[in-house]
XYZ file of C-alpha atoms in Angstrom:
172
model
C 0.000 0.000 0.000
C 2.832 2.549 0.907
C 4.027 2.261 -2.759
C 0.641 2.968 -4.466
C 0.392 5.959 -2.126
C 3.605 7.375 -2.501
C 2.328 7.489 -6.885
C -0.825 9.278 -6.169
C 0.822 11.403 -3.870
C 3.900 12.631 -6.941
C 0.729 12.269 -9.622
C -1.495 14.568 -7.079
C 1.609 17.315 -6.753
C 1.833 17.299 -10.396
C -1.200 18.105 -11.190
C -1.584 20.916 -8.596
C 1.641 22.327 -10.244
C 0.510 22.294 -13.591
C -2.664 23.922 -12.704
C -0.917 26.570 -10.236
C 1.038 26.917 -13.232
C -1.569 28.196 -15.759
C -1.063 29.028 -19.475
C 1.489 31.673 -20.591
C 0.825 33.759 -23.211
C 3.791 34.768 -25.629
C 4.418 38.585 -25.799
C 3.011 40.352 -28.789
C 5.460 41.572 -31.234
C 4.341 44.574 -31.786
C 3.341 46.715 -28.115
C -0.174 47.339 -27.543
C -0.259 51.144 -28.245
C 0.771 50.701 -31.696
C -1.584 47.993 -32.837
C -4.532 49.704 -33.922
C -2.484 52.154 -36.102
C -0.789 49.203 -37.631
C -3.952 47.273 -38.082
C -5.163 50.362 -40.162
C -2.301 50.208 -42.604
C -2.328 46.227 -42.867
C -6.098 46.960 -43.704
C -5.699 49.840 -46.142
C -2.641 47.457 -48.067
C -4.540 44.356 -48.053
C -7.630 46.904 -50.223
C -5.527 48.051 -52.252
C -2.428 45.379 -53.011
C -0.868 47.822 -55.857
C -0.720 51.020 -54.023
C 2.861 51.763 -52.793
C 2.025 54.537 -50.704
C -0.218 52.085 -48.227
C 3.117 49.302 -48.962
C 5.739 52.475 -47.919
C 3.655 53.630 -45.083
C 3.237 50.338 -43.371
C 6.860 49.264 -44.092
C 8.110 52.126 -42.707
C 6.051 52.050 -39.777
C 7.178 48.365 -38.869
C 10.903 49.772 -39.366
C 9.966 52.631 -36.799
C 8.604 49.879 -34.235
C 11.912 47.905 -34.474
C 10.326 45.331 -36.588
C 12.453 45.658 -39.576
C 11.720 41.794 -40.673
C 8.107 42.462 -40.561
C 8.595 45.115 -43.188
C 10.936 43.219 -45.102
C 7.831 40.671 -45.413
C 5.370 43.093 -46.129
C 7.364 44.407 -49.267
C 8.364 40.820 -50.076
C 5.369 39.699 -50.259
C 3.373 42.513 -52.048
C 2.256 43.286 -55.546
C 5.020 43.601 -57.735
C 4.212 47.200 -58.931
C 4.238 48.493 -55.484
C 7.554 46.644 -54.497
C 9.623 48.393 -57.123
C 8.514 51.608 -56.305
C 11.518 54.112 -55.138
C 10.192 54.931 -52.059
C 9.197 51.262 -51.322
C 12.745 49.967 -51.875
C 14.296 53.050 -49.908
C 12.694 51.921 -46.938
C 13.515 48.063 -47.854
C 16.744 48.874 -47.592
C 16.735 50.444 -44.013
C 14.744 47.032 -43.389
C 17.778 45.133 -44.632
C 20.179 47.362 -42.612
C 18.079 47.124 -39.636
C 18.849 43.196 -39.961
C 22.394 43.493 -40.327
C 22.427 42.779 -43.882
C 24.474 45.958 -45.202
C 25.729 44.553 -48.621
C 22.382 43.906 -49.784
C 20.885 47.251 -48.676
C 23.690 48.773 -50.477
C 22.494 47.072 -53.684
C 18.521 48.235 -52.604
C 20.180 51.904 -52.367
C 21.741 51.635 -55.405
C 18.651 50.424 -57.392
C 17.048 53.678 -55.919
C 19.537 55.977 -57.238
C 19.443 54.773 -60.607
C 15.797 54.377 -61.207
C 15.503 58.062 -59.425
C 18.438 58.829 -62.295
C 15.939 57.153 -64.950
C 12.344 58.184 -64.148
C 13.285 61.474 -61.840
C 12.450 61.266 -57.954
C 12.059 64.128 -55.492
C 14.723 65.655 -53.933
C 14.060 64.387 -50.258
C 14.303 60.672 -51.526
C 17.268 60.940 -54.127
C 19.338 62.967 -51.013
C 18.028 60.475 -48.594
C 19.588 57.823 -50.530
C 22.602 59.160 -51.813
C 23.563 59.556 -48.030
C 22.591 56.080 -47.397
C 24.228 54.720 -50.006
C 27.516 56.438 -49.258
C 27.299 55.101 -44.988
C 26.469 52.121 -46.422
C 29.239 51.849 -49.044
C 31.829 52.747 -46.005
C 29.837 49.969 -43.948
C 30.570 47.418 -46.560
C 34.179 48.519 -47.359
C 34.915 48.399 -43.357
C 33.294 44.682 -43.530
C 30.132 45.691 -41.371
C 27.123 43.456 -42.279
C 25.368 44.491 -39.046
C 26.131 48.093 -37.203
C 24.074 47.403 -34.751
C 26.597 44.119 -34.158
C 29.500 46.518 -33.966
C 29.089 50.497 -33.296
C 32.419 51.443 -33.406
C 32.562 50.197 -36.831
C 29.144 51.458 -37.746
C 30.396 54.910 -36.210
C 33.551 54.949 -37.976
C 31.805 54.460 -41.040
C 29.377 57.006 -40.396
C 32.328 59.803 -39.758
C 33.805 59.105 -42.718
C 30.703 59.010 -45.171
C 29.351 62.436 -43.454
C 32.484 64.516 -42.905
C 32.919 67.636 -44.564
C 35.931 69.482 -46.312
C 35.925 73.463 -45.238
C 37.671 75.810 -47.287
C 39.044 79.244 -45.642
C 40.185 81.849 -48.458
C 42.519 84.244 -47.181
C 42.316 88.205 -48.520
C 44.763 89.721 -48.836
């Protein structure tokens, strides 16, 4: 008898642990505050599939939540009209930066410069990408896939892609 009461005893404590225990939900990947704005752009893109104003606005709004691979699967997966647009890929390549994959955002950036060269772009993109495209080039030459990975690098690479040359003319 001791034997058969020592198992219900150990089945007995498991089963009050696993019920003291309860169900764990897994945390949301997105915080609370921000869902219903996000929800509203996943709507407006899944209405419209070819608009690439809904695609950059969502995308860009996953890269500002630090959910870069979110965005990279929203542009991924869209209508192909809307994923070449220049704005779409501009923000596809911060996605791919955000991810530590610098080479191939260097490539996006490039893409964007060329088809702005082609087609004409405004001003705020084609500057916003130049100056991508040149941190990104210094990234790549330094060997930085992922700045976030390694700052210093990422900050050397930075300095050297921003810094300016001042000239001083003397009268005389």
């Amino acid at each position: 008898m001791g034997l058969r009461a020592w198992n219900v005893g150990v089945l007995l404590s498991a089963l009050g642990l696993l019920l003291a225990s309860g169900t764990q939900r897994e945390k949301s990947v997105l915080a609370a505050e921000h869902a219903d704005s996000v929800r509203g752009l996943e709507a407006k893109v899944a209405a419209q599939p070819t608009d690439a104003v809904s695609l950059r606005q969502l995308s860009q709004r996953y890269v500002d939540l630090r959910a870069p691979g979110m965005a990279l699967r929203a542009i991924e997966d869209a209508d192909a009209h809307a994923r070449t647009d220049a704005t779409v890929q501009h923000v596809y390549a911060r996605a791919l930066l955000d991810e530590g994959r610098a080479a191939e955002a260097l490539a996006v950036e490039r893409r964007v410069l060329e088809s702005c060269a082609e087609a004409g772009c405004e001003t705020w993109l084609i500057a916003s990408a130049t100056r991508r495209a040149d941190i990104l080039r210094e990234l790549v030459e330094l060997g930085v896939e992922d700045a976030q990975a390694h700052p210093e690098s990422a900050a050397i690479a930075y300095y050297k892609a921003t810094r300016e040359a001042h000239l001083a003319v003397a009268v005389r």
